[in-house]
Short mmCIF file of C-alpha atoms in Angstrom, two decimals:
data_model
loop_
_atom_site.label_atom_id
_atom_site.label_comp_id
_atom_site.label_asym_id
_atom_site.label_seq_id
_atom_site.Cartn_x
_atom_site.Cartn_y
_atom_site.Cartn_z
CA MET K 37 3.52 -14.83 -24.95
CA GLU K 38 1.88 -11.40 -24.97
CA LEU K 39 3.12 -7.96 -26.05
CA GLN K 40 2.63 -4.81 -23.99
CA LEU K 41 3.19 -1.30 -25.32
CA ALA K 42 4.50 1.05 -22.61
CA LEU K 43 3.64 4.71 -23.06
CA ASP K 44 5.83 6.94 -20.93
CA LEU K 45 6.58 10.27 -22.54
CA VAL K 46 3.27 11.28 -24.10
CA ASP K 47 0.15 13.19 -23.19
CA ILE K 48 -3.30 11.67 -23.63
CA PRO K 49 -3.92 12.79 -27.25
CA GLN K 50 -0.46 11.56 -28.29
CA ALA K 51 -1.15 8.26 -26.52
CA LYS K 52 -4.34 7.77 -28.52
CA VAL K 53 -2.54 8.39 -31.81
CA LEU K 54 0.20 5.96 -30.89
CA VAL K 55 -2.12 3.18 -29.77
CA LYS K 56 -4.22 3.60 -32.92
CA GLU K 57 -1.11 2.90 -35.02
CA VAL K 58 -0.29 -0.39 -33.31
CA GLU K 59 -3.53 -1.64 -31.76
CA ALA K 60 -3.74 -4.64 -34.06
CA TYR K 61 -0.38 -5.96 -32.85
CA ILE K 62 -0.43 -5.49 -29.07
CA ASP K 63 -2.29 -7.16 -26.20
CA ILE K 64 -1.85 -4.60 -23.43
CA VAL K 65 -1.39 -0.81 -23.36
CA GLU K 66 0.62 0.46 -20.40
CA ILE K 67 -0.09 3.93 -19.09
CA GLY K 68 3.42 4.54 -17.76
CA THR K 69 4.26 6.13 -14.42
CA PRO K 70 5.23 9.50 -15.94
CA VAL K 71 1.86 9.69 -17.74
CA VAL K 72 -0.01 8.84 -14.53
CA ILE K 73 1.96 11.49 -12.62
CA ASN K 74 1.40 14.13 -15.29
CA GLU K 75 -2.24 13.41 -16.11
CA GLY K 76 -3.63 11.32 -13.25
CA LEU K 77 -5.85 8.27 -13.65
CA ARG K 78 -7.84 10.18 -16.27
CA ALA K 79 -5.21 8.88 -18.73
CA VAL K 80 -6.15 5.29 -17.88
CA LYS K 81 -9.86 6.06 -18.19
CA GLU K 82 -9.56 7.78 -21.56
CA ILE K 83 -7.39 5.09 -23.13
CA LYS K 84 -9.62 2.27 -21.85
CA GLU K 85 -12.68 4.07 -23.25
CA ALA K 86 -10.99 4.65 -26.59
CA PHE K 87 -9.66 1.06 -26.85
CA PRO K 88 -12.02 -1.17 -24.86
CA HIS K 89 -10.80 -4.31 -26.65
CA LEU K 90 -7.26 -3.83 -25.31
CA LYS K 91 -6.18 -4.54 -21.75
CA VAL K 92 -4.89 -1.42 -20.00
CA LEU K 93 -2.13 -1.57 -17.40
CA ALA K 94 -1.82 1.33 -14.94
CA ASP K 95 1.84 1.57 -13.95
CA LEU K 96 1.24 3.10 -10.53
CA LYS K 97 4.35 1.48 -8.97
CA ILE K 98 2.39 1.31 -5.71
CA MET K 99 4.61 1.63 -2.62
CA ASP K 100 1.92 2.10 0.05
CA ALA K 101 -1.86 1.97 0.52
CA GLY K 102 -2.09 -1.01 -1.84
CA GLY K 103 -5.82 -1.62 -1.45
CA TYR K 104 -6.82 2.01 -1.91
CA GLU K 105 -4.70 2.59 -4.99
CA VAL K 106 -5.94 -0.59 -6.68
CA MET K 107 -9.52 0.47 -5.97
CA LYS K 108 -8.98 3.88 -7.60
CA ALA K 109 -7.17 2.42 -10.63
CA SER K 110 -9.97 -0.16 -11.03
CA GLU K 111 -12.56 2.63 -11.00
CA ALA K 112 -10.60 4.25 -13.83
CA GLY K 113 -10.79 1.04 -15.86
CA ALA K 114 -7.35 -0.48 -15.40
CA ASP K 115 -7.19 -4.23 -16.04
CA ILE K 116 -3.73 -4.65 -14.51
CA ILE K 117 -2.08 -2.50 -11.82
CA THR K 118 1.59 -2.48 -10.77
CA VAL K 119 2.93 -2.68 -7.23
CA LEU K 120 6.62 -2.41 -6.33
CA GLY K 121 8.51 -5.50 -5.26
CA VAL K 122 10.44 -3.33 -2.78
CA SER K 123 7.20 -2.43 -0.96
CA ASP K 124 5.97 -3.94 2.29
CA ASN K 125 4.39 -7.43 2.08
CA LYS K 126 1.17 -5.94 3.41
CA THR K 127 1.07 -3.48 0.52
CA ILE K 128 1.30 -6.27 -2.05
CA GLN K 129 -1.20 -8.44 -0.16
CA GLY K 130 -3.64 -5.51 0.16
CA ALA K 131 -3.33 -4.84 -3.56
CA VAL K 132 -4.01 -8.50 -4.41
CA GLU K 133 -7.02 -8.63 -2.09
CA GLU K 134 -8.60 -5.55 -3.66
CA ALA K 135 -7.78 -6.75 -7.18
CA ARG K 136 -9.63 -10.02 -6.50
CA LYS K 137 -12.70 -8.03 -5.40
CA GLN K 138 -12.53 -5.84 -8.48
CA ASN K 139 -11.65 -8.68 -10.86
CA ARG K 140 -8.37 -7.01 -11.87
CA LYS K 141 -4.80 -8.28 -11.99
CA ILE K 142 -1.67 -7.30 -10.09
CA MET K 143 1.80 -7.09 -11.57
CA VAL K 144 4.76 -6.76 -9.23
CA ASP K 145 7.57 -4.65 -10.67
CA MET K 146 10.90 -6.00 -9.35
CA ILE K 147 12.80 -2.80 -10.19
CA ASN K 148 15.76 -2.39 -7.84
CA VAL K 149 14.96 -5.50 -5.78
CA LYS K 150 18.35 -6.77 -4.58
CA ASP K 151 17.62 -10.46 -3.94
CA ILE K 152 15.47 -11.07 -7.01
CA GLU K 153 15.19 -14.83 -6.60
CA GLY K 154 14.34 -14.83 -2.89
CA ARG K 155 11.88 -11.95 -3.16
CA ALA K 156 10.16 -13.47 -6.23
CA ARG K 157 9.70 -16.76 -4.36
CA GLU K 158 8.07 -14.87 -1.49
CA ILE K 159 5.89 -12.62 -3.66
CA ASP K 160 4.70 -15.60 -5.72
CA THR K 161 2.97 -16.95 -2.60
CA PHE K 162 0.87 -13.76 -2.29
CA GLY K 163 -1.23 -14.64 -5.35
CA VAL K 164 0.02 -11.90 -7.68
CA ASP K 165 -0.70 -12.37 -11.39
CA TYR K 166 2.58 -11.20 -12.92
CA ILE K 167 6.12 -10.75 -11.68
CA CYS K 168 8.11 -8.39 -13.90
CA VAL K 169 11.87 -7.97 -14.05
CA HIS K 170 12.64 -4.41 -15.03
CA SER K 171 15.76 -2.43 -15.80
CA GLY K 172 14.67 1.15 -15.16
CA TYR K 173 15.71 4.16 -17.23
CA ASP K 174 18.26 5.21 -14.67
CA HIS K 175 19.54 1.64 -14.44
CA GLN K 176 19.75 1.10 -18.20
CA ALA K 177 22.20 3.99 -18.32
CA ASP K 178 24.62 1.54 -16.68
CA GLY K 179 24.18 -0.87 -19.60
CA LYS K 180 22.59 -3.58 -17.47
CA ASN K 181 19.85 -5.89 -18.69
CA SER K 182 17.32 -8.21 -17.15
CA PHE K 183 17.99 -11.61 -18.72
CA GLU K 184 19.69 -13.03 -15.66
CA GLU K 185 16.89 -11.66 -13.52
CA LEU K 186 14.27 -13.30 -15.74
CA ALA K 187 16.09 -16.62 -15.49
CA ALA K 188 16.23 -16.20 -11.72
CA ILE K 189 12.50 -15.62 -11.31
CA LYS K 190 11.63 -18.41 -13.75
CA ARG K 191 13.56 -20.80 -11.52
CA VAL K 192 11.37 -20.05 -8.49
CA VAL K 193 7.99 -18.66 -9.60
CA LYS K 194 5.30 -21.37 -9.64
CA HIS K 195 2.05 -19.41 -9.95
CA ALA K 196 2.54 -15.93 -11.40
CA LYS K 197 3.21 -15.20 -15.04
CA THR K 198 6.61 -13.67 -15.78
CA ALA K 199 7.27 -10.42 -17.61
CA ILE K 200 10.32 -8.48 -18.73
CA ALA K 201 10.72 -4.75 -19.34
CA GLY K 202 13.46 -2.27 -19.99
CA GLY K 203 15.10 -1.21 -23.21
CA ILE K 204 13.80 -4.04 -25.41
CA LYS K 205 14.13 -3.25 -29.13
CA LEU K 206 13.40 -5.22 -32.29
CA ASP K 207 17.03 -6.30 -32.56
CA THR K 208 17.15 -7.61 -28.99
CA LEU K 209 13.68 -9.21 -29.06
CA PRO K 210 14.82 -12.66 -30.31
CA GLU K 211 17.05 -13.02 -27.24
CA VAL K 212 14.11 -11.99 -25.04
CA ILE K 213 11.80 -14.51 -26.71
CA GLN K 214 14.35 -17.28 -26.17
CA ALA K 215 14.28 -16.48 -22.45
CA ASN K 216 10.56 -17.29 -22.67
CA PRO K 217 8.70 -14.78 -20.49
CA ASP K 218 4.87 -14.78 -20.57
CA LEU K 219 4.80 -11.05 -21.35
CA VAL K 220 7.23 -8.76 -23.17
CA ILE K 221 6.98 -5.03 -22.40
CA VAL K 222 8.29 -2.62 -25.04
CA GLY K 223 8.33 1.17 -24.86
CA GLY K 224 10.84 3.15 -26.91
CA GLY K 225 11.48 0.06 -29.07
CA ILE K 226 8.09 0.83 -30.63
CA THR K 227 7.38 4.49 -29.80
CA GLY K 228 10.86 5.60 -30.86
CA HIS K 229 10.93 3.51 -34.05
CA GLU K 230 10.71 5.41 -37.34
CA ASN K 231 7.83 3.13 -38.41
CA ARG K 232 5.89 2.24 -35.31
CA THR K 233 3.28 0.08 -37.02
CA PHE K 234 6.03 -1.93 -38.69
CA ALA K 235 7.96 -2.35 -35.47
CA ALA K 236 4.90 -3.56 -33.53
CA ALA K 237 3.82 -5.89 -36.33
CA ALA K 238 7.30 -7.35 -36.62
CA MET K 239 7.48 -7.86 -32.87
CA GLN K 240 4.14 -9.64 -32.84
CA THR K 241 5.28 -11.90 -35.67
CA LEU K 242 8.49 -12.83 -33.86
CA ILE K 243 6.60 -13.50 -30.63
CA LYS K 244 3.99 -15.68 -32.36
CA GLN K 245 6.66 -17.66 -34.17
CA GLY K 246 8.69 -18.02 -30.99
CA VAL K 247 11.83 -16.68 -32.66
CA MET E 209 11.27 22.61 13.28
CA GLU E 210 8.68 22.88 10.53
CA LEU E 211 5.17 21.45 10.13
CA GLN E 212 3.93 19.81 6.93
CA LEU E 213 0.30 19.01 6.21
CA ALA E 214 -0.09 15.85 4.12
CA LEU E 215 -3.20 15.68 1.95
CA ASP E 216 -3.91 12.14 0.81
CA LEU E 217 -7.61 11.39 0.49
CA VAL E 218 -9.01 14.56 -1.06
CA ASP E 219 -9.72 15.99 -4.48
CA ILE E 220 -8.44 19.43 -5.47
CA PRO E 221 -11.45 21.48 -4.25
CA GLN E 222 -11.39 19.65 -0.89
CA ALA E 223 -7.65 20.25 -0.65
CA LYS E 224 -8.15 23.99 -1.08
CA VAL E 225 -10.78 24.11 1.66
CA LEU E 226 -8.53 22.16 4.02
CA VAL E 227 -5.44 24.26 3.41
CA LYS E 228 -7.45 27.47 3.86
CA GLU E 229 -8.43 26.29 7.34
CA VAL E 230 -4.87 25.72 8.53
CA GLU E 231 -2.63 27.85 6.29
CA ALA E 232 -1.59 30.14 9.16
CA TYR E 233 -0.13 27.22 11.09
CA ILE E 234 1.75 25.12 8.55
CA ASP E 235 4.95 25.60 6.55
CA ILE E 236 4.52 23.03 3.79
CA VAL E 237 1.50 21.49 2.03
CA GLU E 238 2.06 17.96 0.77
CA ILE E 239 0.15 16.79 -2.27
CA GLY E 240 0.13 13.13 -1.30
CA THR E 241 0.77 10.22 -3.65
CA PRO E 242 -2.93 9.23 -3.92
CA VAL E 243 -3.82 12.80 -4.94
CA VAL E 244 -1.06 12.85 -7.56
CA ILE E 245 -2.22 9.49 -8.92
CA ASN E 246 -5.86 10.55 -9.04
CA GLU E 247 -5.42 14.10 -10.32
CA GLY E 248 -1.94 14.32 -11.79
CA LEU E 249 0.47 17.23 -11.28
CA ARG E 250 -2.44 19.62 -11.87
CA ALA E 251 -3.12 19.21 -8.14
CA VAL E 252 0.35 20.58 -7.32
CA LYS E 253 -0.11 23.47 -9.75
CA GLU E 254 -3.51 24.50 -8.43
CA ILE E 255 -2.51 24.39 -4.77
CA LYS E 256 0.71 26.34 -5.40
CA GLU E 257 -1.25 28.96 -7.33
CA ALA E 258 -3.88 29.21 -4.58
CA PHE E 259 -1.31 29.37 -1.75
CA PRO E 260 1.89 30.85 -3.20
CA HIS E 261 3.22 31.76 0.26
CA LEU E 262 3.31 28.09 1.31
CA LYS E 263 5.87 25.57 0.16
CA VAL E 264 4.31 22.70 -1.79
CA LEU E 265 5.73 19.17 -1.64
CA ALA E 266 4.86 16.78 -4.46
CA ASP E 267 4.92 13.26 -3.01
CA LEU E 268 5.81 11.49 -6.24
CA LYS E 269 7.73 8.68 -4.48
CA ILE E 270 9.99 8.56 -7.54
CA MET E 271 11.37 5.08 -8.26
CA ASP E 272 12.84 5.69 -11.75
CA ALA E 273 13.57 8.49 -14.22
CA GLY E 274 14.56 10.81 -11.36
CA GLY E 275 15.63 13.77 -13.49
CA TYR E 276 12.55 13.72 -15.72
CA GLU E 277 10.05 13.47 -12.89
CA VAL E 278 11.69 16.29 -10.94
CA MET E 279 11.61 18.46 -14.06
CA LYS E 280 7.86 17.87 -14.52
CA ALA E 281 7.05 18.47 -10.84
CA SER E 282 9.13 21.65 -10.92
CA GLU E 283 7.18 22.88 -13.93
CA ALA E 284 4.00 22.32 -11.91
CA GLY E 285 5.38 24.50 -9.10
CA ALA E 286 6.55 21.95 -6.53
CA ASP E 287 9.14 23.29 -4.07
CA ILE E 288 10.06 19.85 -2.72
CA ILE E 289 9.80 16.48 -4.51
CA THR E 290 10.06 13.01 -2.96
CA VAL E 291 12.22 10.13 -4.21
CA LEU E 292 12.18 6.64 -2.70
CA GLY E 293 15.13 5.49 -0.59
CA VAL E 294 14.69 2.00 -2.10
CA SER E 295 15.36 3.37 -5.59
CA ASP E 296 18.62 3.10 -7.54
CA ASN E 297 21.41 5.51 -6.50
CA LYS E 298 21.32 6.95 -10.01
CA THR E 299 17.64 7.80 -9.61
CA ILE E 300 18.32 9.79 -6.44
CA GLN E 301 21.40 11.43 -7.94
CA GLY E 302 19.48 12.34 -11.13
CA ALA E 303 16.71 13.85 -9.04
CA VAL E 304 19.18 15.94 -7.02
CA GLU E 305 20.95 17.15 -10.15
CA GLU E 306 17.69 18.31 -11.75
CA ALA E 307 16.47 19.86 -8.49
CA ARG E 308 19.67 21.96 -8.30
CA LYS E 309 19.02 23.25 -11.84
CA GLN E 310 15.43 24.08 -11.02
CA ASN E 311 16.19 25.46 -7.56
CA ARG E 312 13.96 22.86 -5.87
CA LYS E 313 14.56 20.48 -2.99
CA ILE E 314 14.61 16.68 -2.78
CA MET E 315 13.23 14.63 0.07
CA VAL E 316 14.10 10.94 0.23
CA ASP E 317 11.30 8.83 1.69
CA MET E 318 12.84 5.90 3.57
CA ILE E 319 9.62 3.87 3.55
CA ASN E 320 10.41 0.14 3.65
CA VAL E 321 14.19 0.62 3.55
CA LYS E 322 15.60 -2.32 5.51
CA ASP E 323 19.00 -0.97 6.62
CA ILE E 324 17.85 2.53 7.54
CA GLU E 325 21.13 3.67 9.08
CA GLY E 326 23.42 2.39 6.33
CA ARG E 327 21.20 3.64 3.52
CA ALA E 328 20.73 7.07 5.15
CA ARG E 329 24.51 7.44 5.47
CA GLU E 330 24.89 6.67 1.77
CA ILE E 331 21.99 8.87 0.59
CA ASP E 332 23.24 11.77 2.70
CA THR E 333 26.34 11.94 0.49
CA PHE E 334 24.18 12.51 -2.62
CA GLY E 335 23.24 16.04 -1.56
CA VAL E 336 19.56 15.45 -0.84
CA ASP E 337 17.79 18.10 1.23
CA TYR E 338 15.64 15.96 3.51
CA ILE E 339 15.68 12.33 4.62
CA CYS E 340 12.31 11.22 5.94
CA VAL E 341 11.52 8.17 8.04
CA HIS E 342 8.04 7.01 7.23
CA SER E 343 5.69 4.33 8.52
CA GLY E 344 3.31 3.82 5.60
CA TYR E 345 -0.41 3.17 5.91
CA ASP E 346 0.04 -0.53 5.31
CA HIS E 347 2.91 -0.63 7.80
CA GLN E 348 1.08 1.35 10.50
CA ALA E 349 -1.52 -1.40 10.53
CA ASP E 350 1.19 -3.45 12.27
CA GLY E 351 1.41 -0.86 15.06
CA LYS E 352 5.00 0.09 14.20
CA ASN E 353 6.36 3.62 14.54
CA SER E 354 9.35 5.52 13.31
CA PHE E 355 11.07 6.82 16.45
CA GLU E 356 13.86 4.29 16.33
CA GLU E 357 14.31 4.99 12.65
CA LEU E 358 14.54 8.74 13.29
CA ALA E 359 17.17 8.15 15.98
CA ALA E 360 19.07 5.93 13.54
CA ILE E 361 19.21 8.51 10.75
CA LYS E 362 20.04 11.31 13.18
CA ARG E 363 23.11 9.35 14.23
CA VAL E 364 24.52 9.26 10.70
CA VAL E 365 23.08 12.12 8.63
CA LYS E 366 25.45 15.10 8.46
CA HIS E 367 24.02 17.28 5.69
CA ALA E 368 20.31 16.61 5.05
CA LYS E 369 17.50 17.76 7.28
CA THR E 370 15.53 14.97 8.95
CA ALA E 371 11.78 14.45 8.74
CA ILE E 372 9.27 12.02 10.23
CA ALA E 373 5.91 10.91 8.88
CA GLY E 374 3.27 8.32 9.58
CA GLY E 375 0.34 8.37 11.99
CA ILE E 376 1.42 11.43 14.04
CA LYS E 377 -1.45 12.88 16.10
CA LEU E 378 -1.69 15.72 18.60
CA ASP E 379 -1.33 13.30 21.49
CA THR E 380 1.83 11.71 20.08
CA LEU E 381 3.39 14.98 18.89
CA PRO E 382 5.28 15.76 22.14
CA GLU E 383 7.19 12.48 21.80
CA VAL E 384 7.96 13.36 18.17
CA ILE E 385 9.19 16.83 19.13
CA GLN E 386 11.48 15.34 21.75
CA ALA E 387 13.06 13.20 19.06
CA ASN E 388 13.93 16.52 17.37
CA PRO E 389 13.41 16.12 13.62
CA ASP E 390 13.71 19.21 11.39
CA LEU E 391 10.29 18.56 9.89
CA VAL E 392 7.15 16.89 11.22
CA ILE E 393 4.65 15.57 8.67
CA VAL E 394 1.03 15.21 9.77
CA GLY E 395 -1.90 13.93 7.71
CA GLY E 396 -4.93 12.42 9.42
CA GLY E 397 -3.82 13.98 12.74
CA ILE E 398 -5.03 17.25 11.25
CA THR E 399 -7.39 16.31 8.42
CA GLY E 400 -9.24 13.75 10.57
CA HIS E 401 -9.48 16.00 13.64
CA GLU E 402 -12.95 17.34 14.50
CA ASN E 403 -11.49 20.87 14.64
CA ARG E 404 -8.74 21.06 12.05
CA THR E 405 -7.80 24.68 12.66
CA PHE E 406 -7.44 23.98 16.37
CA ALA E 407 -5.36 20.87 15.78
CA ALA E 408 -2.97 22.65 13.42
CA ALA E 409 -2.67 25.69 15.70
CA ALA E 410 -2.00 23.49 18.72
CA MET E 411 0.63 21.52 16.80
CA GLN E 412 2.37 24.71 15.72
CA THR E 413 2.38 25.96 19.31
CA LEU E 414 3.91 22.73 20.62
CA ILE E 415 6.52 22.74 17.87
CA LYS E 416 7.49 26.39 18.50
CA GLN E 417 7.76 25.82 22.22
CA GLY E 418 9.73 22.65 21.70
CA VAL E 419 7.37 20.63 23.88
#
């Protein structure tokens, strides 16, 4: 089980400071959609250059032009690129095809997919690397979580790794670990913690011990 | 009926050259999703500053954090911001709420929405300014078009303006005009034309004459 730090509400200098604090405890740094929108792919490039030993995920939430967007994110140094589960099959397939050429990985973000189980079964046949259940910011406001969705995709996904994102904090992590995803994505649970290094270290410990 | 130029495969200097060539004939410049991803909101800011008399649309294709993203795009000078029709209702509603505060407009991009008519009816009640039917790049490869979708939303939308995007060229524009959207969005039909000024001028003429 791996740990991904999602950076959403920072500029590039703030991102570097944050990653520096927790780099020993995380596997993947996510350049979140708001950072990409604000700063462009330059954010991906600068973080990958500053932390070449970490994998960098570019959270593009691709909805169209899958091949082109994956090519550009690969040029910027992204190791993993996200595509939306609600996008056209051809968009996901185009993203996977380009990722294979570039030796990168594709994560499908299932945010707001209605038939999670059916769509995950379908997407799993496209050769994507990760399928991620995700309660968005706007969705979390409703108090929903993704455990049922994770269970649903684990029932049907045979090839892709599974990931879970959305509102995970240190006190909810044990429940997440029990649900046994391959990747846990944490944003505010680390960046909003009063001691970020402690929070990341504690999360890594729990993940490694499987508790 | 208005005309929007969509810029997708350019950097900021190229975008300025292109807009300069056609600025007399268009109403709105769209900073397309690939440009936003590559360059960030700086692209919106620079184009708005260079062409303050034109409206600028930031094609963020927002899928989450509607209020936050609209705030950032507004800061950059966007007049219109896009949100995905496949997103959560709260995302669209949050975007509309923030746009009202900032005196900006929201366009919902219906790309890959399955029940176009039902979803348009619902979204129209959220107070969005435009609802846009859109055959994406990856979708156009299938040879599909959006005329039926435009007819479907025109049947049910009572408040929002309607827009159509995806593969529109000079030779298909008359058919689009007959379908009577409030806004026609053209990308490659202008940017890929051998004489861009001519293409934009001819499109404006056809639109004004309603033919």
